[in-house]
Amino acid sequence: MAFGEVGVTDPAAVAKMSFLPSLFVILGALLFRILSGRSNGVQLGAFLAILGTGLAVIGLARNPGEMIVGLAIQQTGAGMAVPSLIAWAQTKFPFEHRGRGMGIWTGSFFFGQFISPVLVHQANGATGSMQGAFLSAGVLSLAVALAALGMGMTRRRTPLMA
């Protein structure tokens, strides 16, 4: 739908344009590896900053080329998402509660995937376009990234359960 807003309506053309950016997930996984020794706040902040930048570029794209650049940036952040979130979640529970904690995390992750289309639809309606929804999500992600980076520079890791 966002591609349609920049003039690309053929599903085959969208698939061709989405192919290369989808490979950037691998780059995100490699970036997570580079940041794996840093605090969770830094890892989360980096992933959200990259993801949010990509979403904002998609939201501001005026042509298919700009959309592809935004997708590549967003997919790089997406490649960092799961390992960053799992690494963070693992620090919140002592060893004996990690199985239960990760079960809750997994349920929350899949609920997020379930509810995401509903939220995007609501953002689309609120902003008047799919690109507006992407831009809003990008700005929100960038704001949370700043908070995570700030906390990552000052906080120590402490488990939720003792």
CSV table of N, CA and C in Angstrom, one decimal:
chain,number,residue,atom,x,y,z
A,1,MET,N,0.8,-1.2,0.0
A,1,MET,CA,0.0,0.0,0.0
A,1,MET,C,0.9,1.3,0.0
A,2,ALA,N,2.0,1.3,0.8
A,2,ALA,CA,2.9,2.4,0.8
A,2,ALA,C,3.5,2.6,-0.6
A,3,PHE,N,3.9,1.5,-1.3
A,3,PHE,CA,4.4,1.6,-2.6
A,3,PHE,C,3.4,2.3,-3.5
A,4,GLY,N,2.2,1.9,-3.4
A,4,GLY,CA,1.1,2.6,-4.2
A,4,GLY,C,1.1,4.1,-4.1
A,5,GLU,N,1.5,4.6,-2.9
A,5,GLU,CA,1.5,6.0,-2.6
A,5,GLU,C,2.7,6.7,-3.4
A,6,VAL,N,3.6,5.9,-3.8
A,6,VAL,CA,4.7,6.5,-4.6
A,6,VAL,C,4.6,6.0,-6.1
A,7,GLY,N,3.5,5.5,-6.5
A,7,GLY,CA,3.2,5.2,-7.9
A,7,GLY,C,3.5,3.8,-8.3
A,8,VAL,N,3.8,2.8,-7.4
A,8,VAL,CA,4.0,1.5,-7.8
A,8,VAL,C,2.9,0.6,-7.3
A,9,THR,N,2.1,0.1,-8.3
A,9,THR,CA,0.9,-0.6,-7.9
A,9,THR,C,0.9,-2.1,-8.3
A,10,ASP,N,1.9,-2.4,-9.2
A,10,ASP,CA,2.0,-3.8,-9.7
A,10,ASP,C,2.6,-4.7,-8.6
A,11,PRO,N,2.0,-5.7,-8.1
A,11,PRO,CA,2.6,-6.6,-7.1
A,11,PRO,C,3.9,-7.2,-7.5
A,12,ALA,N,4.1,-7.5,-8.7
A,12,ALA,CA,5.4,-8.1,-9.2
A,12,ALA,C,6.5,-7.0,-9.1
A,13,ALA,N,6.2,-5.8,-9.4
A,13,ALA,CA,7.2,-4.7,-9.3
A,13,ALA,C,7.5,-4.5,-7.8
A,14,VAL,N,6.5,-4.5,-6.9
A,14,VAL,CA,6.8,-4.4,-5.5
A,14,VAL,C,7.7,-5.5,-5.0
A,15,ALA,N,7.4,-6.7,-5.4
A,15,ALA,CA,8.2,-7.9,-5.0
A,15,ALA,C,9.7,-7.7,-5.5
A,16,LYS,N,9.9,-7.2,-6.7
A,16,LYS,CA,11.2,-7.0,-7.2
A,16,LYS,C,11.9,-5.9,-6.4
A,17,MET,N,11.2,-4.9,-6.1
A,17,MET,CA,11.8,-3.8,-5.4
A,17,MET,C,12.1,-4.1,-3.9
A,18,SER,N,11.4,-5.1,-3.4
A,18,SER,CA,11.5,-5.5,-2.0
A,18,SER,C,12.6,-6.5,-1.8
A,19,PHE,N,13.0,-7.2,-2.8
A,19,PHE,CA,14.0,-8.3,-2.7
A,19,PHE,C,15.3,-7.9,-2.1
A,20,LEU,N,16.0,-6.9,-2.7
A,20,LEU,CA,17.3,-6.5,-2.2
A,20,LEU,C,17.3,-5.9,-0.8
A,21,PRO,N,16.3,-5.0,-0.5
A,21,PRO,CA,16.3,-4.5,0.9
A,21,PRO,C,16.1,-5.6,1.9
A,22,SER,N,15.4,-6.7,1.6
A,22,SER,CA,15.2,-7.8,2.6
A,22,SER,C,16.5,-8.5,3.0
A,23,LEU,N,17.5,-8.4,2.1
A,23,LEU,CA,18.8,-9.0,2.5
A,23,LEU,C,19.5,-8.2,3.5
A,24,PHE,N,19.1,-7.0,3.8
A,24,PHE,CA,19.7,-6.1,4.8
A,24,PHE,C,19.5,-6.6,6.2
A,25,VAL,N,18.5,-7.6,6.4
A,25,VAL,CA,18.3,-8.2,7.7
A,25,VAL,C,19.6,-8.8,8.1
A,26,ILE,N,20.4,-9.4,7.2
A,26,ILE,CA,21.6,-10.0,7.5
A,26,ILE,C,22.6,-9.0,8.1
A,27,LEU,N,22.7,-7.8,7.5
A,27,LEU,CA,23.5,-6.7,7.9
A,27,LEU,C,23.1,-6.4,9.4
A,28,GLY,N,21.8,-6.3,9.7
A,28,GLY,CA,21.4,-6.0,11.0
A,28,GLY,C,21.9,-7.1,12.0
A,29,ALA,N,21.8,-8.3,11.6
A,29,ALA,CA,22.3,-9.4,12.5
A,29,ALA,C,23.8,-9.2,12.8
A,30,LEU,N,24.6,-8.8,11.8
A,30,LEU,CA,26.0,-8.6,11.9
A,30,LEU,C,26.2,-7.4,12.8
A,31,LEU,N,25.4,-6.3,12.7
A,31,LEU,CA,25.6,-5.2,13.5
A,31,LEU,C,25.3,-5.5,15.0
A,32,PHE,N,24.3,-6.4,15.2
A,32,PHE,CA,24.0,-6.8,16.6
A,32,PHE,C,25.3,-7.5,17.1
A,33,ARG,N,25.9,-8.4,16.3
A,33,ARG,CA,27.1,-9.1,16.8
A,33,ARG,C,28.2,-8.1,17.2
A,34,ILE,N,28.3,-7.0,16.4
A,34,ILE,CA,29.3,-6.0,16.8
A,34,ILE,C,29.0,-5.3,18.1
A,35,LEU,N,27.7,-5.1,18.3
A,35,LEU,CA,27.2,-4.4,19.6
A,35,LEU,C,27.0,-5.4,20.7
A,36,SER,N,27.2,-6.7,20.5
A,36,SER,CA,26.8,-7.6,21.6
A,36,SER,C,27.5,-7.4,22.9
A,37,GLY,N,28.7,-6.8,22.9
A,37,GLY,CA,29.4,-6.5,24.2
A,37,GLY,C,28.9,-5.2,24.9
A,38,ARG,N,28.1,-4.5,24.2
A,38,ARG,CA,27.6,-3.2,24.8
A,38,ARG,C,26.3,-3.5,25.7
A,39,SER,N,25.9,-2.5,26.4
A,39,SER,CA,24.7,-2.6,27.2
A,39,SER,C,23.5,-2.8,26.4
A,40,ASN,N,22.5,-3.4,27.1
A,40,ASN,CA,21.2,-3.6,26.4
A,40,ASN,C,20.6,-2.3,25.9
A,41,GLY,N,20.8,-1.2,26.7
A,41,GLY,CA,20.2,0.1,26.3
A,41,GLY,C,20.8,0.5,25.0
A,42,VAL,N,22.1,0.3,24.8
A,42,VAL,CA,22.8,0.7,23.6
A,42,VAL,C,22.3,-0.2,22.4
A,43,GLN,N,22.2,-1.5,22.7
A,43,GLN,CA,21.7,-2.4,21.7
A,43,GLN,C,20.3,-2.0,21.2
A,44,LEU,N,19.4,-1.8,22.2
A,44,LEU,CA,18.0,-1.5,21.9
A,44,LEU,C,18.0,-0.1,21.2
A,45,GLY,N,18.7,0.8,21.7
A,45,GLY,CA,18.7,2.2,21.1
A,45,GLY,C,19.2,2.1,19.7
A,46,ALA,N,20.3,1.4,19.4
A,46,ALA,CA,20.8,1.3,18.0
A,46,ALA,C,19.7,0.7,17.1
A,47,PHE,N,19.2,-0.4,17.5
A,47,PHE,CA,18.2,-1.1,16.7
A,47,PHE,C,17.0,-0.2,16.4
A,48,LEU,N,16.5,0.5,17.5
A,48,LEU,CA,15.3,1.3,17.3
A,48,LEU,C,15.7,2.6,16.5
A,49,ALA,N,16.9,3.1,16.6
A,49,ALA,CA,17.3,4.2,15.8
A,49,ALA,C,17.4,3.9,14.3
A,50,ILE,N,18.0,2.7,14.0
A,50,ILE,CA,18.1,2.3,12.6
A,50,ILE,C,16.7,2.0,12.1
A,51,LEU,N,15.9,1.2,12.8
A,51,LEU,CA,14.6,0.9,12.4
A,51,LEU,C,13.7,2.1,12.2
A,52,GLY,N,13.7,3.0,13.2
A,52,GLY,CA,13.0,4.3,13.1
A,52,GLY,C,13.4,5.2,11.9
A,53,THR,N,14.7,5.2,11.7
A,53,THR,CA,15.2,6.0,10.5
A,53,THR,C,14.6,5.5,9.2
A,54,GLY,N,14.7,4.1,9.1
A,54,GLY,CA,14.1,3.5,7.9
A,54,GLY,C,12.6,3.7,7.7
A,55,LEU,N,11.9,3.6,8.8
A,55,LEU,CA,10.4,3.8,8.7
A,55,LEU,C,10.1,5.3,8.4
A,56,ALA,N,10.9,6.2,8.9
A,56,ALA,CA,10.7,7.6,8.6
A,56,ALA,C,11.0,7.9,7.1
A,57,VAL,N,12.1,7.3,6.6
A,57,VAL,CA,12.4,7.5,5.2
A,57,VAL,C,11.3,6.9,4.3
A,58,ILE,N,10.8,5.8,4.7
A,58,ILE,CA,9.7,5.2,3.9
A,58,ILE,C,8.5,6.2,4.0
A,59,GLY,N,8.2,6.7,5.1
A,59,GLY,CA,7.1,7.7,5.3
A,59,GLY,C,7.3,9.0,4.5
A,60,LEU,N,8.5,9.4,4.3
A,60,LEU,CA,8.8,10.6,3.5
A,60,LEU,C,9.2,10.4,2.1
A,61,ALA,N,9.3,9.1,1.6
A,61,ALA,CA,9.7,8.8,0.3
A,61,ALA,C,8.7,9.5,-0.7
A,62,ARG,N,9.3,10.0,-1.8
A,62,ARG,CA,8.5,10.6,-2.9
A,62,ARG,C,8.5,9.8,-4.1
A,63,ASN,N,9.4,8.8,-4.2
A,63,ASN,CA,9.5,7.9,-5.4
A,63,ASN,C,10.0,6.5,-4.9
A,64,PRO,N,9.9,5.6,-5.9
A,64,PRO,CA,10.3,4.2,-5.5
A,64,PRO,C,11.7,4.0,-5.0
A,65,GLY,N,12.7,4.8,-5.6
A,65,GLY,CA,14.1,4.7,-5.2
A,65,GLY,C,14.2,5.1,-3.7
A,66,GLU,N,13.6,6.2,-3.3
A,66,GLU,CA,13.7,6.6,-1.9
A,66,GLU,C,13.0,5.5,-1.0
A,67,MET,N,11.9,4.9,-1.5
A,67,MET,CA,11.3,3.9,-0.7
A,67,MET,C,12.2,2.7,-0.5
A,68,ILE,N,12.9,2.3,-1.5
A,68,ILE,CA,13.9,1.2,-1.4
A,68,ILE,C,15.0,1.5,-0.4
A,69,VAL,N,15.5,2.7,-0.5
A,69,VAL,CA,16.5,3.1,0.5
A,69,VAL,C,16.0,3.0,1.9
A,70,GLY,N,14.7,3.5,2.1
A,70,GLY,CA,14.1,3.4,3.5
A,70,GLY,C,13.9,1.9,3.9
A,71,LEU,N,13.5,1.1,2.9
A,71,LEU,CA,13.3,-0.3,3.3
A,71,LEU,C,14.6,-1.0,3.7
A,72,ALA,N,15.7,-0.6,3.0
A,72,ALA,CA,17.0,-1.2,3.3
A,72,ALA,C,17.4,-0.8,4.7
A,73,ILE,N,17.2,0.4,5.1
A,73,ILE,CA,17.6,0.9,6.4
A,73,ILE,C,16.7,0.2,7.5
A,74,GLN,N,15.4,0.2,7.2
A,74,GLN,CA,14.4,-0.5,8.1
A,74,GLN,C,14.8,-1.9,8.3
A,75,GLN,N,15.1,-2.6,7.2
A,75,GLN,CA,15.4,-4.1,7.3
A,75,GLN,C,16.7,-4.3,8.1
A,76,THR,N,17.6,-3.4,8.0
A,76,THR,CA,18.8,-3.5,8.8
A,76,THR,C,18.5,-3.5,10.3
A,77,GLY,N,17.6,-2.5,10.7
A,77,GLY,CA,17.1,-2.5,12.1
A,77,GLY,C,16.3,-3.7,12.4
A,78,ALA,N,15.5,-4.2,11.5
A,78,ALA,CA,14.7,-5.4,11.8
A,78,ALA,C,15.6,-6.6,12.0
A,79,GLY,N,16.8,-6.7,11.4
A,79,GLY,CA,17.8,-7.8,11.6
A,79,GLY,C,18.4,-7.7,13.0
A,80,MET,N,18.3,-6.6,13.7
A,80,MET,CA,18.8,-6.4,15.0
A,80,MET,C,17.7,-6.6,16.1
A,81,ALA,N,16.5,-6.6,15.6
A,81,ALA,CA,15.3,-6.6,16.6
A,81,ALA,C,15.3,-7.8,17.5
A,82,VAL,N,15.2,-9.0,16.9
A,82,VAL,CA,15.0,-10.2,17.8
A,82,VAL,C,16.2,-10.4,18.7
A,83,PRO,N,17.4,-10.4,18.1
A,83,PRO,CA,18.5,-10.7,19.1
A,83,PRO,C,18.6,-9.6,20.1
A,84,SER,N,18.4,-8.3,19.8
A,84,SER,CA,18.5,-7.3,20.8
A,84,SER,C,17.4,-7.4,21.9
A,85,LEU,N,16.2,-7.8,21.5
A,85,LEU,CA,15.1,-7.9,22.4
A,85,LEU,C,15.3,-9.2,23.3
A,86,ILE,N,15.8,-10.3,22.7
A,86,ILE,CA,16.0,-11.5,23.5
A,86,ILE,C,17.2,-11.2,24.5
A,87,ALA,N,18.3,-10.6,24.0
A,87,ALA,CA,19.4,-10.3,24.9
A,87,ALA,C,18.9,-9.4,26.1
A,88,TRP,N,18.0,-8.4,25.8
A,88,TRP,CA,17.5,-7.6,26.9
A,88,TRP,C,16.6,-8.4,27.8
A,89,ALA,N,15.7,-9.2,27.3
A,89,ALA,CA,14.8,-10.0,28.1
A,89,ALA,C,15.5,-10.9,29.0
A,90,GLN,N,16.6,-11.5,28.5
A,90,GLN,CA,17.4,-12.5,29.3
A,90,GLN,C,18.0,-11.9,30.5
A,91,THR,N,18.3,-10.6,30.5
A,91,THR,CA,18.9,-9.9,31.6
A,91,THR,C,17.9,-9.6,32.7
A,92,LYS,N,16.6,-9.7,32.4
A,92,LYS,CA,15.6,-9.3,33.3
A,92,LYS,C,15.1,-10.4,34.3
A,93,PHE,N,15.6,-11.6,34.1
A,93,PHE,CA,15.2,-12.7,34.9
A,93,PHE,C,16.5,-13.5,35.3
A,94,PRO,N,16.5,-14.0,36.6
A,94,PRO,CA,17.6,-14.8,37.0
A,94,PRO,C,17.5,-16.1,36.3
A,95,PHE,N,18.6,-16.9,36.3
A,95,PHE,CA,18.7,-18.1,35.5
A,95,PHE,C,17.5,-19.0,35.7
A,96,GLU,N,17.1,-19.2,36.9
A,96,GLU,CA,16.0,-20.2,37.2
A,96,GLU,C,14.6,-19.8,36.7
A,97,HIS,N,14.5,-18.5,36.3
A,97,HIS,CA,13.2,-18.0,35.8
A,97,HIS,C,13.3,-17.7,34.3
A,98,ARG,N,14.4,-17.9,33.6
A,98,ARG,CA,14.5,-17.5,32.2
A,98,ARG,C,13.6,-18.3,31.3
A,99,GLY,N,13.3,-19.5,31.5
A,99,GLY,CA,12.4,-20.3,30.7
A,99,GLY,C,11.0,-19.7,30.7
A,100,ARG,N,10.5,-19.4,31.9
A,100,ARG,CA,9.2,-18.8,32.1
A,100,ARG,C,9.2,-17.4,31.5
A,101,GLY,N,10.2,-16.6,31.7
A,101,GLY,CA,10.3,-15.3,31.2
A,101,GLY,C,10.4,-15.2,29.7
A,102,MET,N,11.1,-16.2,29.1
A,102,MET,CA,11.2,-16.2,27.6
A,102,MET,C,9.8,-16.7,27.1
A,103,GLY,N,9.1,-17.5,27.8
A,103,GLY,CA,7.8,-17.9,27.4
A,103,GLY,C,6.8,-16.7,27.3
A,104,ILE,N,6.9,-15.9,28.3
A,104,ILE,CA,6.1,-14.7,28.3
A,104,ILE,C,6.6,-13.8,27.2
A,105,TRP,N,7.9,-13.6,27.0
A,105,TRP,CA,8.4,-12.8,25.9
A,105,TRP,C,7.9,-13.3,24.6
A,106,THR,N,8.0,-14.6,24.3
A,106,THR,CA,7.5,-15.2,23.1
A,106,THR,C,6.1,-14.9,22.8
A,107,GLY,N,5.2,-15.1,23.9
A,107,GLY,CA,3.8,-14.8,23.7
A,107,GLY,C,3.6,-13.4,23.4
A,108,SER,N,4.3,-12.5,24.0
A,108,SER,CA,4.2,-11.0,23.8
A,108,SER,C,4.6,-10.7,22.4
A,109,PHE,N,5.7,-11.3,21.9
A,109,PHE,CA,6.2,-11.1,20.6
A,109,PHE,C,5.2,-11.5,19.5
A,110,PHE,N,4.6,-12.6,19.7
A,110,PHE,CA,3.6,-13.1,18.7
A,110,PHE,C,2.3,-12.3,18.8
A,111,PHE,N,1.9,-11.9,20.0
A,111,PHE,CA,0.8,-11.0,20.2
A,111,PHE,C,1.0,-9.7,19.4
A,112,GLY,N,2.2,-9.2,19.5
A,112,GLY,CA,2.6,-8.0,18.8
A,112,GLY,C,2.5,-8.1,17.3
A,113,GLN,N,2.9,-9.3,16.8
A,113,GLN,CA,2.7,-9.6,15.4
A,113,GLN,C,1.2,-9.6,15.0
A,114,PHE,N,0.4,-10.2,15.9
A,114,PHE,CA,-1.0,-10.3,15.6
A,114,PHE,C,-1.7,-8.9,15.6
A,115,ILE,N,-1.3,-8.1,16.6
A,115,ILE,CA,-2.0,-6.8,16.7
A,115,ILE,C,-1.4,-5.7,15.8
A,116,SER,N,-0.3,-5.9,15.3
A,116,SER,CA,0.4,-4.9,14.4
A,116,SER,C,-0.4,-4.4,13.3
A,117,PRO,N,-1.0,-5.3,12.5
A,117,PRO,CA,-1.9,-4.8,11.4
A,117,PRO,C,-3.0,-3.9,11.8
A,118,VAL,N,-3.6,-4.2,13.0
A,118,VAL,CA,-4.7,-3.4,13.5
A,118,VAL,C,-4.2,-2.0,13.8
A,119,LEU,N,-3.0,-1.9,14.5
A,119,LEU,CA,-2.4,-0.6,14.9
A,119,LEU,C,-2.0,0.2,13.6
A,120,VAL,N,-1.4,-0.5,12.7
A,120,VAL,CA,-1.0,0.2,11.4
A,120,VAL,C,-2.2,0.7,10.7
A,121,HIS,N,-3.3,-0.1,10.7
A,121,HIS,CA,-4.6,0.4,10.1
A,121,HIS,C,-5.1,1.7,10.8
A,122,GLN,N,-5.0,1.6,12.1
A,122,GLN,CA,-5.5,2.8,12.9
A,122,GLN,C,-4.6,4.0,12.6
A,123,ALA,N,-3.3,3.8,12.5
A,123,ALA,CA,-2.3,4.9,12.2
A,123,ALA,C,-2.6,5.4,10.8
A,124,ASN,N,-2.9,4.5,9.9
A,124,ASN,CA,-3.2,4.9,8.5
A,124,ASN,C,-4.4,5.8,8.5
A,125,GLY,N,-5.4,5.4,9.3
A,125,GLY,CA,-6.7,6.3,9.4
A,125,GLY,C,-6.4,7.6,10.0
A,126,ALA,N,-5.6,7.6,11.1
A,126,ALA,CA,-5.3,8.8,11.8
A,126,ALA,C,-4.4,9.8,11.0
A,127,THR,N,-3.5,9.3,10.2
A,127,THR,CA,-2.6,10.2,9.5
A,127,THR,C,-3.1,10.4,8.1
A,128,GLY,N,-4.0,9.6,7.6
A,128,GLY,CA,-4.6,9.8,6.2
A,128,GLY,C,-3.8,9.1,5.1
A,129,SER,N,-2.7,8.4,5.5
A,129,SER,CA,-2.0,7.6,4.5
A,129,SER,C,-1.2,6.6,5.1
A,130,MET,N,-0.8,5.6,4.3
A,130,MET,CA,0.1,4.5,4.9
A,130,MET,C,1.5,5.1,5.1
A,131,GLN,N,1.9,6.0,4.3
A,131,GLN,CA,3.2,6.7,4.5
A,131,GLN,C,3.2,7.5,5.8
A,132,GLY,N,2.1,8.1,6.1
A,132,GLY,CA,1.9,8.8,7.4
A,132,GLY,C,2.1,7.9,8.6
A,133,ALA,N,1.5,6.7,8.4
A,133,ALA,CA,1.6,5.7,9.5
A,133,ALA,C,3.1,5.3,9.7
A,134,PHE,N,3.8,5.0,8.6
A,134,PHE,CA,5.2,4.7,8.6
A,134,PHE,C,6.0,5.8,9.3
A,135,LEU,N,5.7,7.1,8.9
A,135,LEU,CA,6.4,8.2,9.5
A,135,LEU,C,6.2,8.3,11.0
A,136,SER,N,4.9,8.1,11.4
A,136,SER,CA,4.6,8.2,12.8
A,136,SER,C,5.3,7.1,13.6
A,137,ALA,N,5.3,5.9,13.0
A,137,ALA,CA,6.0,4.8,13.7
A,137,ALA,C,7.5,5.1,13.8
A,138,GLY,N,8.1,5.7,12.7
A,138,GLY,CA,9.5,6.0,12.7
A,138,GLY,C,9.8,7.0,13.8
A,139,VAL,N,9.0,8.1,13.9
A,139,VAL,CA,9.3,9.1,14.9
A,139,VAL,C,9.2,8.6,16.3
A,140,LEU,N,8.2,7.7,16.5
A,140,LEU,CA,8.0,7.1,17.8
A,140,LEU,C,9.2,6.2,18.1
A,141,SER,N,9.6,5.4,17.2
A,141,SER,CA,10.8,4.6,17.3
A,141,SER,C,12.1,5.4,17.7
A,142,LEU,N,12.3,6.5,17.0
A,142,LEU,CA,13.4,7.3,17.2
A,142,LEU,C,13.4,7.9,18.6
A,143,ALA,N,12.2,8.3,19.1
A,143,ALA,CA,12.0,8.8,20.5
A,143,ALA,C,12.4,7.8,21.5
A,144,VAL,N,11.9,6.6,21.3
A,144,VAL,CA,12.2,5.5,22.2
A,144,VAL,C,13.7,5.1,22.2
A,145,ALA,N,14.3,5.2,21.0
A,145,ALA,CA,15.7,4.9,20.8
A,145,ALA,C,16.5,5.9,21.7
A,146,LEU,N,16.2,7.2,21.6
A,146,LEU,CA,16.9,8.2,22.5
A,146,LEU,C,16.8,7.8,23.9
A,147,ALA,N,15.6,7.4,24.4
A,147,ALA,CA,15.4,7.1,25.8
A,147,ALA,C,16.3,5.8,26.1
A,148,ALA,N,16.2,4.8,25.2
A,148,ALA,CA,17.0,3.6,25.5
A,148,ALA,C,18.5,3.9,25.5
A,149,LEU,N,19.0,4.7,24.6
A,149,LEU,CA,20.4,5.0,24.6
A,149,LEU,C,20.8,5.8,25.8
A,150,GLY,N,19.9,6.7,26.3
A,150,GLY,CA,20.2,7.4,27.5
A,150,GLY,C,20.2,6.5,28.7
A,151,MET,N,19.3,5.6,28.8
A,151,MET,CA,19.3,4.6,29.9
A,151,MET,C,20.5,3.7,29.8
A,152,GLY,N,20.8,3.3,28.5
A,152,GLY,CA,21.9,2.4,28.3
A,152,GLY,C,23.3,2.9,28.7
A,153,MET,N,23.4,4.2,28.7
A,153,MET,CA,24.6,4.8,29.1
A,153,MET,C,24.7,5.0,30.6
A,154,THR,N,23.6,4.9,31.4
A,154,THR,CA,23.6,5.2,32.8
A,154,THR,C,23.2,4.1,33.7
A,155,ARG,N,22.5,3.1,33.2
A,155,ARG,CA,21.9,2.0,34.1
A,155,ARG,C,22.8,0.8,34.1
A,156,ARG,N,22.6,0.1,35.2
A,156,ARG,CA,23.2,-1.3,35.4
A,156,ARG,C,22.1,-2.3,35.2
A,157,ARG,N,22.5,-3.5,34.9
A,157,ARG,CA,21.5,-4.6,34.7
A,157,ARG,C,21.1,-5.1,36.0
A,158,THR,N,19.7,-5.3,36.2
A,158,THR,CA,19.2,-5.9,37.4
A,158,THR,C,18.0,-6.8,37.1
A,159,PRO,N,18.0,-8.0,37.6
A,159,PRO,CA,16.9,-8.9,37.3
A,159,PRO,C,15.6,-8.5,37.9
A,160,LEU,N,14.5,-8.8,37.3
A,160,LEU,CA,13.1,-8.5,37.8
A,160,LEU,C,12.8,-9.4,39.0
A,161,MET,N,13.2,-10.7,39.0
A,161,MET,CA,12.9,-11.6,40.0
A,161,MET,C,14.2,-12.0,40.7
A,162,ALA,N,14.2,-12.2,42.0
A,162,ALA,CA,15.4,-12.6,42.7
A,162,ALA,C,15.2,-14.0,43.2
